[in-house]
Short mmCIF file of C-alpha atoms in Angstrom, two decimals:
data_model
loop_
_atom_site.label_atom_id
_atom_site.label_comp_id
_atom_site.label_asym_id
_atom_site.label_seq_id
_atom_site.Cartn_x
_atom_site.Cartn_y
_atom_site.Cartn_z
CA MET A 25 55.24 52.43 79.59
CA LEU A 26 57.31 55.19 82.20
CA HIS A 27 55.75 56.58 84.78
CA PRO A 28 57.50 60.59 86.17
CA VAL A 29 56.60 59.36 89.12
CA SER A 30 55.70 56.24 89.80
CA ALA A 31 56.21 54.23 93.49
CA PRO A 32 56.96 50.21 90.99
CA ASP A 33 56.11 47.52 93.75
CA SER A 34 58.20 44.48 92.11
CA VAL A 35 61.18 44.00 89.29
CA THR A 36 61.28 41.99 85.85
CA THR A 37 64.73 40.76 84.69
CA PRO A 38 66.76 43.57 83.28
CA ASN A 39 67.13 44.62 79.55
CA TYR A 40 70.52 46.45 79.95
CA SER A 41 72.76 47.55 77.77
CA ASP A 42 76.53 46.39 78.77
CA ARG A 43 78.97 49.59 79.09
CA ILE A 44 83.08 49.97 80.07
CA GLY A 45 82.08 52.40 82.48
CA PHE A 46 84.01 54.83 85.13
CA ALA A 47 85.78 53.22 86.92
CA GLN A 48 87.92 51.82 83.56
CA LEU A 49 88.40 54.11 81.49
CA THR A 50 88.93 57.27 84.33
CA ARG A 51 92.11 54.91 85.64
CA ARG A 52 93.30 54.58 82.22
CA ALA A 53 93.38 58.61 82.06
CA PHE A 54 94.70 58.38 85.23
CA GLU A 55 97.18 56.45 84.21
CA GLY A 56 98.14 58.51 81.21
CA GLY A 57 96.37 55.94 78.94
CA ASP A 58 94.96 57.67 75.55
CA LEU A 59 91.80 57.79 75.01
CA HIS A 60 90.82 59.25 71.57
CA PRO A 61 91.92 55.42 69.57
CA LEU A 62 88.90 54.29 71.80
CA ARG A 63 86.88 57.58 71.11
CA GLU A 64 87.21 56.82 66.78
CA HIS A 65 86.39 53.74 67.69
CA LEU A 66 83.12 54.34 69.49
CA LEU A 67 82.52 57.37 66.85
CA ALA A 68 82.89 55.03 63.52
CA ARG A 69 80.41 52.25 65.17
CA ILE A 70 77.50 55.45 65.75
CA ALA A 71 78.68 56.89 62.70
CA GLU A 72 77.39 53.43 60.53
CA GLY A 73 74.50 53.28 63.14
CA THR A 74 75.83 50.21 64.90
CA ALA A 75 76.93 51.91 68.34
CA GLU A 76 75.16 50.12 71.71
CA ALA A 77 73.56 52.64 74.53
CA GLY A 78 76.52 51.88 76.37
CA GLU A 79 79.11 52.49 73.72
CA GLY A 80 77.25 55.82 73.29
CA LEU A 81 77.56 56.40 76.94
CA ASP A 82 81.60 55.46 76.92
CA LEU A 83 81.76 58.25 74.62
CA SER A 84 80.54 60.63 76.44
CA LEU A 85 82.74 59.61 79.71
CA ILE A 86 86.21 60.13 77.34
CA ALA A 87 84.82 63.10 76.07
CA GLN A 88 84.33 64.71 79.04
CA LEU A 89 87.83 63.43 80.43
CA LEU A 90 89.27 64.95 76.56
CA GLY A 91 87.85 68.28 78.56
CA GLU A 92 84.87 68.82 76.72
CA LYS A 93 82.55 68.54 78.94
CA GLU A 94 79.86 70.83 77.01
CA ALA A 95 79.68 67.75 74.05
CA GLY A 96 80.38 64.63 76.79
CA LEU A 97 77.10 66.27 78.25
CA VAL A 98 75.33 66.67 74.89
CA ILE A 99 75.37 62.87 74.12
CA GLN A 100 74.78 61.71 77.29
CA THR A 101 71.72 63.17 77.03
CA GLU A 102 70.63 62.04 73.36
CA VAL A 103 71.25 57.84 74.37
CA LEU A 104 69.79 58.38 78.21
CA ALA A 105 66.75 59.61 75.55
CA PHE A 106 65.93 56.39 74.22
CA HIS A 107 67.85 54.36 77.25
CA GLN A 108 68.44 54.54 80.78
CA LEU A 109 69.39 51.23 82.47
CA PHE A 110 73.20 49.97 81.92
CA ARG A 111 75.28 47.73 83.89
CA THR A 112 79.74 47.26 84.33
CA PRO A 113 80.14 44.01 84.22
CA CYS A 114 82.06 43.30 87.21
CA ALA A 115 84.58 40.65 87.53
CA VAL A 116 83.02 37.19 87.95
CA ALA A 117 81.07 35.18 85.91
CA LYS A 118 78.15 34.83 88.88
CA PRO A 119 76.89 37.43 90.87
CA ARG A 120 76.91 37.19 94.47
CA LEU A 121 75.17 40.53 94.40
CA ARG A 122 73.84 42.62 92.17
CA VAL A 123 72.81 46.37 92.92
CA LEU A 124 71.09 49.24 91.09
CA ALA A 125 72.35 52.90 91.04
CA LEU A 126 69.92 55.21 90.66
CA ALA A 127 72.11 57.59 88.95
CA ALA A 128 71.32 62.20 87.18
CA ASP A 129 71.85 62.88 83.49
CA ILE A 130 74.64 65.32 84.86
CA ASP A 131 78.59 66.17 84.84
CA MET A 132 80.38 62.94 84.91
CA GLY A 133 81.24 64.28 89.31
CA GLY A 134 77.74 64.39 89.78
CA ASN A 135 76.95 61.18 91.15
CA THR A 136 78.69 58.98 93.17
CA PRO A 137 81.55 56.59 91.80
CA ILE A 138 80.22 53.76 92.76
CA GLU A 139 81.75 52.16 89.67
CA PHE A 140 85.76 52.24 92.00
CA LEU A 141 83.62 50.68 94.88
CA LEU A 142 82.87 48.09 93.85
CA GLU A 143 85.81 47.39 91.19
CA GLY A 144 87.16 43.36 91.76
CA SER A 145 84.40 41.74 93.26
CA ASP A 146 81.72 39.44 93.11
CA ILE A 147 79.19 42.41 92.27
CA GLU A 148 77.53 43.27 89.64
CA LEU A 149 76.10 46.49 89.23
CA LEU A 150 73.08 48.34 87.16
CA THR A 151 73.04 52.36 86.85
CA LEU A 152 69.56 53.65 86.12
CA TYR A 153 68.44 56.76 85.27
CA VAL A 154 66.10 58.68 86.10
CA VAL A 155 65.27 60.86 83.46
CA HIS A 156 63.50 64.17 82.99
CA GLY A 157 60.20 63.78 81.58
CA VAL A 158 60.64 60.32 81.86
CA GLY A 159 61.13 58.99 85.60
CA LEU A 160 60.94 55.32 87.12
CA PRO A 161 59.81 52.34 85.54
CA GLU A 162 56.75 50.96 86.05
CA THR A 163 58.40 47.33 86.98
CA LEU A 164 62.41 47.90 88.05
CA PRO A 165 65.65 45.77 86.73
CA ASP A 166 65.53 43.33 88.94
CA HIS A 167 68.77 43.21 91.82
CA ASP A 168 68.93 42.80 95.91
CA VAL A 169 69.53 46.19 97.06
CA ALA A 170 69.59 49.33 95.56
CA ILE A 171 71.75 52.95 96.25
CA VAL A 172 70.94 56.47 95.16
CA VAL A 173 73.91 57.79 93.70
CA ALA A 174 72.49 61.35 92.55
CA SER A 175 74.39 64.10 93.70
CA ASP A 176 72.67 67.09 95.85
CA SER A 177 73.54 69.22 92.96
CA GLU A 178 70.26 71.99 91.40
CA GLU A 179 70.48 68.93 87.95
CA CYS A 180 69.87 66.14 90.36
CA ARG A 181 66.87 67.46 92.57
CA GLU A 182 64.02 66.61 89.53
CA ALA A 183 65.30 63.03 89.81
CA LEU A 184 65.77 63.48 93.83
CA ALA A 185 61.74 63.85 94.32
CA VAL A 186 61.41 61.19 90.99
CA ILE A 187 63.56 58.43 93.59
CA ALA A 188 61.73 60.75 96.53
CA ALA A 189 58.56 59.33 95.60
CA ALA A 190 58.53 55.56 94.53
CA ALA A 191 60.77 54.87 98.43
CA PRO A 192 58.09 54.39 100.35
CA ARG A 193 57.30 50.73 97.83
CA TRP A 194 61.04 50.23 97.02
CA PRO A 195 60.57 46.73 96.66
CA ARG A 196 63.78 45.99 98.06
CA PRO A 197 66.28 47.99 100.64
CA LEU A 198 66.96 51.82 99.14
CA LEU A 199 70.52 52.36 100.42
CA ASN A 200 71.41 56.97 100.35
CA ARG A 201 67.98 57.67 100.77
CA PRO A 202 66.73 60.56 98.59
CA GLU A 203 65.66 63.09 100.85
CA LEU A 204 68.74 63.11 102.78
CA ILE A 205 70.70 63.83 100.41
CA GLY A 206 69.69 67.06 100.29
CA ASN A 207 71.57 67.61 104.05
CA LEU A 208 75.07 67.80 102.30
CA ASP A 209 73.95 71.12 100.36
CA ARG A 210 77.27 73.73 102.54
CA ASP A 211 74.58 76.06 104.45
CA LYS A 212 71.71 73.07 104.93
CA LEU A 213 75.17 70.63 106.62
CA TYR A 214 75.57 73.50 108.77
CA ARG A 215 72.33 73.39 110.36
CA LEU A 216 72.34 69.98 110.51
CA LEU A 217 75.97 69.24 112.50
CA ALA A 218 75.93 73.23 114.57
CA ASP A 219 75.93 71.74 117.90
CA ILE A 220 77.91 69.01 118.21
CA PRO A 221 80.52 68.76 120.88
CA GLY A 222 83.42 68.99 119.54
CA LEU A 223 82.87 69.57 116.25
CA ASP A 224 83.74 73.16 114.92
CA ILE A 225 81.41 73.84 111.44
CA PRO A 226 81.90 77.59 110.25
CA VAL A 227 78.46 79.09 109.61
CA THR A 228 77.89 78.70 105.63
CA ALA A 229 75.09 81.17 104.66
CA ASN A 230 74.57 82.41 100.99
CA ALA A 231 74.86 86.43 99.88
CA THR A 232 74.37 87.07 96.31
CA ARG A 233 76.40 89.51 94.80
CA ALA A 234 74.44 92.34 95.66
CA GLN A 235 75.41 92.08 98.64
CA LEU A 236 78.65 91.32 98.32
CA THR A 237 79.76 94.68 96.44
CA ALA A 238 78.18 96.46 99.46
CA LEU A 239 80.30 95.18 101.77
CA SER A 240 82.96 95.22 99.90
CA GLU A 241 82.16 98.70 99.53
CA GLY A 242 81.79 99.21 103.47
CA ARG A 243 77.78 99.40 103.05
CA ILE A 244 76.62 96.54 104.58
CA ALA A 245 78.44 95.07 107.50
CA CYS A 246 80.13 91.13 107.60
CA THR A 247 77.82 90.92 110.34
CA GLU A 248 74.19 91.48 107.85
CA ILE A 249 75.12 88.21 105.58
CA THR A 250 75.46 86.73 108.93
CA GLY A 251 76.65 86.52 112.77
CA GLU A 252 79.93 85.87 112.66
CA LEU A 253 80.66 86.13 110.14
CA HIS A 254 84.40 88.63 109.54
CA PHE A 255 87.24 89.59 107.60
CA PRO A 256 88.93 87.32 106.38
CA MET A 257 86.42 85.06 104.67
CA ILE A 258 86.91 81.79 102.95
CA VAL A 259 84.47 83.11 99.20
CA ARG A 260 82.54 80.75 96.28
CA PRO A 261 80.25 80.64 93.77
CA ARG A 262 77.38 78.60 95.29
CA GLY A 263 76.93 74.83 93.23
CA THR A 264 80.72 74.72 92.07
CA HIS A 265 83.00 72.00 94.00
CA ALA A 266 86.78 70.85 93.64
CA GLY A 267 88.46 74.45 94.49
CA VAL A 268 86.86 75.99 91.85
CA GLY A 269 86.88 80.07 92.66
CA LEU A 270 87.58 79.33 96.11
CA ALA A 271 89.57 82.35 97.97
CA LYS A 272 89.99 83.62 101.66
CA MET A 273 89.17 87.87 101.39
CA ASP A 274 91.16 89.54 103.87
CA ASP A 275 89.03 92.11 103.15
CA ALA A 276 87.15 94.17 101.36
CA ALA A 277 90.10 95.90 98.56
CA ALA A 278 90.15 91.65 98.71
CA LEU A 279 86.12 90.88 97.73
CA GLU A 280 86.32 94.00 95.39
CA ALA A 281 88.82 92.98 93.04
CA TYR A 282 87.85 89.10 93.97
CA LEU A 283 84.28 90.28 92.23
CA VAL A 284 85.44 92.37 89.37
CA GLU A 285 86.84 88.73 88.08
CA ARG A 286 84.30 86.51 88.72
CA GLN A 287 80.17 86.10 86.54
CA GLU A 288 78.64 84.78 89.27
CA GLN A 289 75.37 85.66 91.43
CA ASP A 290 75.85 84.10 94.69
CA PHE A 291 78.23 82.33 96.51
CA PHE A 292 78.80 80.94 99.90
CA VAL A 293 80.96 82.65 102.72
CA ALA A 294 82.35 81.08 105.95
CA ARG A 295 84.57 82.64 108.55
CA PHE A 296 88.05 81.51 107.44
CA VAL A 297 89.16 78.78 110.19
CA ASN A 298 93.01 78.81 110.73
CA TYR A 299 94.00 75.50 110.81
CA ALA A 300 97.55 75.65 110.61
CA SER A 301 99.27 72.47 113.07
CA PRO A 302 102.43 74.05 115.28
CA ASP A 303 104.81 73.06 112.12
CA GLY A 304 102.58 75.88 109.99
CA LEU A 305 101.83 73.03 107.65
CA PHE A 306 98.00 72.74 107.00
CA ARG A 307 97.04 68.93 107.28
CA LYS A 308 93.29 68.34 106.11
CA ILE A 309 91.87 64.87 105.93
CA ARG A 310 88.94 63.18 104.03
CA LEU A 311 87.58 60.10 105.11
CA THR A 312 84.85 57.56 103.94
CA MET A 313 82.49 57.31 106.54
CA VAL A 314 80.46 52.93 105.74
CA ASP A 315 78.04 52.44 107.85
CA GLY A 316 78.45 54.93 110.16
CA LYS A 317 81.85 54.19 110.77
CA PRO A 318 84.33 56.21 109.57
CA TYR A 319 87.65 54.94 107.16
CA ALA A 320 90.74 56.52 106.54
CA CYS A 321 91.04 58.10 102.52
CA HIS A 322 93.70 60.82 102.09
CA MET A 323 95.23 63.11 104.30
CA ALA A 324 96.72 65.64 102.27
CA ILE A 325 99.46 68.09 104.37
CA ALA A 326 100.84 71.59 102.37
CA ASP A 327 101.57 74.84 103.00
CA ARG A 328 98.26 76.64 101.86
CA TRP A 329 94.82 75.91 103.62
CA ASP A 330 93.43 75.88 100.12
CA ILE A 331 94.33 72.00 99.77
CA TRP A 332 92.96 68.92 97.80
CA TYR A 333 95.01 65.85 97.89
CA LEU A 334 96.27 66.29 94.16
CA ASN A 335 98.20 70.67 95.16
CA ALA A 336 99.91 69.49 97.58
CA TYR A 337 102.10 67.28 95.82
CA MET A 338 102.53 64.28 97.95
CA ALA A 339 103.33 61.97 95.18
CA PHE A 340 106.57 64.47 95.55
CA SER A 341 107.76 64.09 99.32
CA GLU A 342 108.18 60.78 100.92
CA GLU A 343 108.36 62.74 104.46
CA LYS A 344 104.54 64.13 104.07
CA ARG A 345 103.25 60.24 102.95
CA ALA A 346 105.60 59.26 106.15
CA GLU A 347 103.42 60.97 108.26
CA GLU A 348 99.69 59.87 105.50
CA ALA A 349 101.08 56.32 106.17
CA VAL A 350 101.66 56.16 109.90
CA PHE A 351 97.93 58.90 110.12
CA MET A 352 96.34 55.68 107.84
CA GLN A 353 97.85 52.78 110.38
CA ASP A 354 97.24 54.53 113.33
CA PHE A 355 93.30 55.94 112.30
CA ASP A 356 91.32 53.41 113.99
CA HIS A 357 92.91 54.41 118.13
CA ALA A 358 93.86 57.50 117.43
CA PHE A 359 92.16 59.79 115.10
CA ALA A 360 88.81 57.61 114.95
CA ALA A 361 89.11 57.44 118.51
CA ARG A 362 89.52 60.83 119.79
CA HIS A 363 86.75 62.24 117.80
CA LYS A 364 84.49 59.01 117.94
CA LYS A 365 81.78 61.10 119.99
CA ALA A 366 81.88 63.77 117.29
CA LEU A 367 82.36 61.61 114.64
CA ASP A 368 78.89 59.03 115.98
CA GLU A 369 76.75 61.91 116.24
CA MET A 370 77.45 63.55 112.71
CA SER A 371 76.90 60.83 111.00
CA LYS A 372 73.75 59.48 113.21
CA ARG A 373 72.35 63.70 111.72
CA VAL A 374 73.30 63.50 108.68
CA GLY A 375 71.16 59.11 107.95
CA LEU A 376 73.46 57.91 105.25
CA ASP A 377 75.03 55.06 104.31
CA TYR A 378 77.69 55.79 102.87
CA PHE A 379 79.54 59.29 102.30
CA ILE A 380 82.60 61.16 102.29
CA LEU A 381 83.55 64.39 104.80
CA ASP A 382 86.48 66.87 103.93
CA CYS A 383 87.86 67.59 107.27
CA ALA A 384 90.85 68.60 109.74
CA GLU A 385 91.55 69.54 113.12
CA ASN A 386 92.13 72.79 114.42
CA ARG A 387 93.79 74.69 117.01
CA ASP A 388 91.54 73.54 119.50
CA GLY A 389 91.63 69.81 118.82
CA GLU A 390 88.29 69.89 117.22
CA LEU A 391 87.08 67.73 114.90
CA LEU A 392 86.83 70.71 111.34
CA VAL A 393 84.28 70.04 108.84
CA PHE A 394 84.85 71.69 105.35
CA GLU A 395 81.88 69.66 103.33
CA ALA A 396 80.54 66.75 102.82
CA ASP A 397 78.93 65.02 100.22
CA ASN A 398 78.35 61.00 97.94
CA THR A 399 80.12 62.10 95.63
CA ALA A 400 83.87 61.68 95.86
CA VAL A 401 86.54 59.86 94.13
CA VAL A 402 87.43 57.19 96.08
CA HIS A 403 90.04 55.09 94.52
CA ASN A 404 92.50 52.20 94.47
CA MET A 405 94.83 53.56 91.54
CA ASP A 406 97.37 55.56 93.37
CA PRO A 407 100.90 53.90 92.09
CA PRO A 408 101.83 51.18 94.81
CA ALA A 409 105.06 51.95 94.18
CA VAL A 410 104.90 56.23 95.43
CA PHE A 411 102.32 55.04 98.54
CA PRO A 412 102.52 51.27 98.76
CA TYR A 413 100.10 52.19 102.55
CA LYS A 414 97.48 52.98 99.65
CA PRO A 415 96.16 49.73 98.17
CA PRO A 416 95.24 47.91 101.66
CA GLN A 417 93.16 51.10 102.93
CA MET A 418 91.30 50.90 99.76
CA ARG A 419 90.69 47.63 99.59
CA LYS A 420 89.63 47.95 103.35
CA ILE A 421 87.07 50.60 101.93
CA PHE A 422 85.91 49.13 99.30
CA ALA A 423 85.06 45.76 101.53
CA ALA A 424 83.47 47.63 103.85
CA PHE A 425 81.55 48.92 101.35
CA THR A 426 80.71 44.95 99.84
CA ALA A 427 79.69 44.28 103.66
CA MET A 428 77.43 46.89 104.19
CA LEU A 429 75.62 46.30 101.00
CA SER A 430 74.86 42.14 101.69
CA ARG A 431 74.00 43.22 104.52
CA HIS A 432 71.05 45.02 103.90
CA ALA A 433 71.04 43.11 100.56
CA LYS A 434 70.39 39.71 103.53
CA ALA A 435 68.45 41.93 105.57
CA GLY A 436 65.63 42.38 102.43
CA ALA A 437 65.57 39.19 101.70
CA GLU A 438 65.16 37.64 105.27
CA SER A 439 62.24 40.00 105.76
CA ALA A 440 60.57 39.33 102.40
CA ALA A 441 60.34 35.81 103.00
#
């Protein structure tokens, strides 16, 4: 018997279905492996009626990795309609710890890719999908610690609400509590962090298509959308990630041309910050925040403001990689030390046990915050021959994450004793 808003207060032996999972399949795709034979094998299993639920979920992910997002999501929803609990086996026969991840029925980028953080560990991962109209089981699968991996996106709101209703009676420690994940929304994050000394976060405001059209035609001023807004400004469609639709508007004419190309009705707008270093290059930094402590994840260096790691072409520049290596090596007593007060206060206000921060330093030396989320991919897939400094840094992050899980699991066991 299932209850959409039940508050489970007990656990039982899990009825899971095994899957290859996100980390292994993404790694195969990232390294240039051909996923088509596996897809054909899984399709044949489904046609024969012999496929397990976990294989169906793997097929959904393969479709998305091959660029067939809609088809993949249809498969995923069909699978989740009859089975919600999946296991990603760990590296040892007898796991030291069992983690329950609480996920939503969303595309592959919409839940924390926790499998990468647990790769090669002695921790077993169970993922429970909180599905529309089904909710949580009355009795939860047995676990030592739980973590919410659903994001702050619109598609996850129902799942987060179901988990939040159950949270007060959760029988084990529950990390990344659902009521805090909503704080990562771009406009809410600004209100949360705006007055922290040493931290610069531009106002991110919602703007309708009608407002932006009026602005492009000179019928309203920038300040009528939000007080500090002016040209040049940054515009992006609401709900998009990874730079989709992101653009810098130097004037009203540029905004008018942008709107002709976009179909969306709602956008985020913010003032543009020129964070170029004295050498004219932009340096965008990704931090992983684990248990309140920052860890360097990467530094992208490029001659364009709208950078992320892939379009910075770090693999093609020995000079850039050398700088990133020094950044990671010196991180604790350089970048992290310079911004310790701002990072500590930000972590306290966000309140999550684990999240990712994209940031830089502005020209006044302040911590410039672009966005925070709980679903960015933190991985160890970059080729060590090209990035020899990265595997030790990634292992440091993974060790911090597993230590955090262990600490909470131990505290939960002691309080229950």
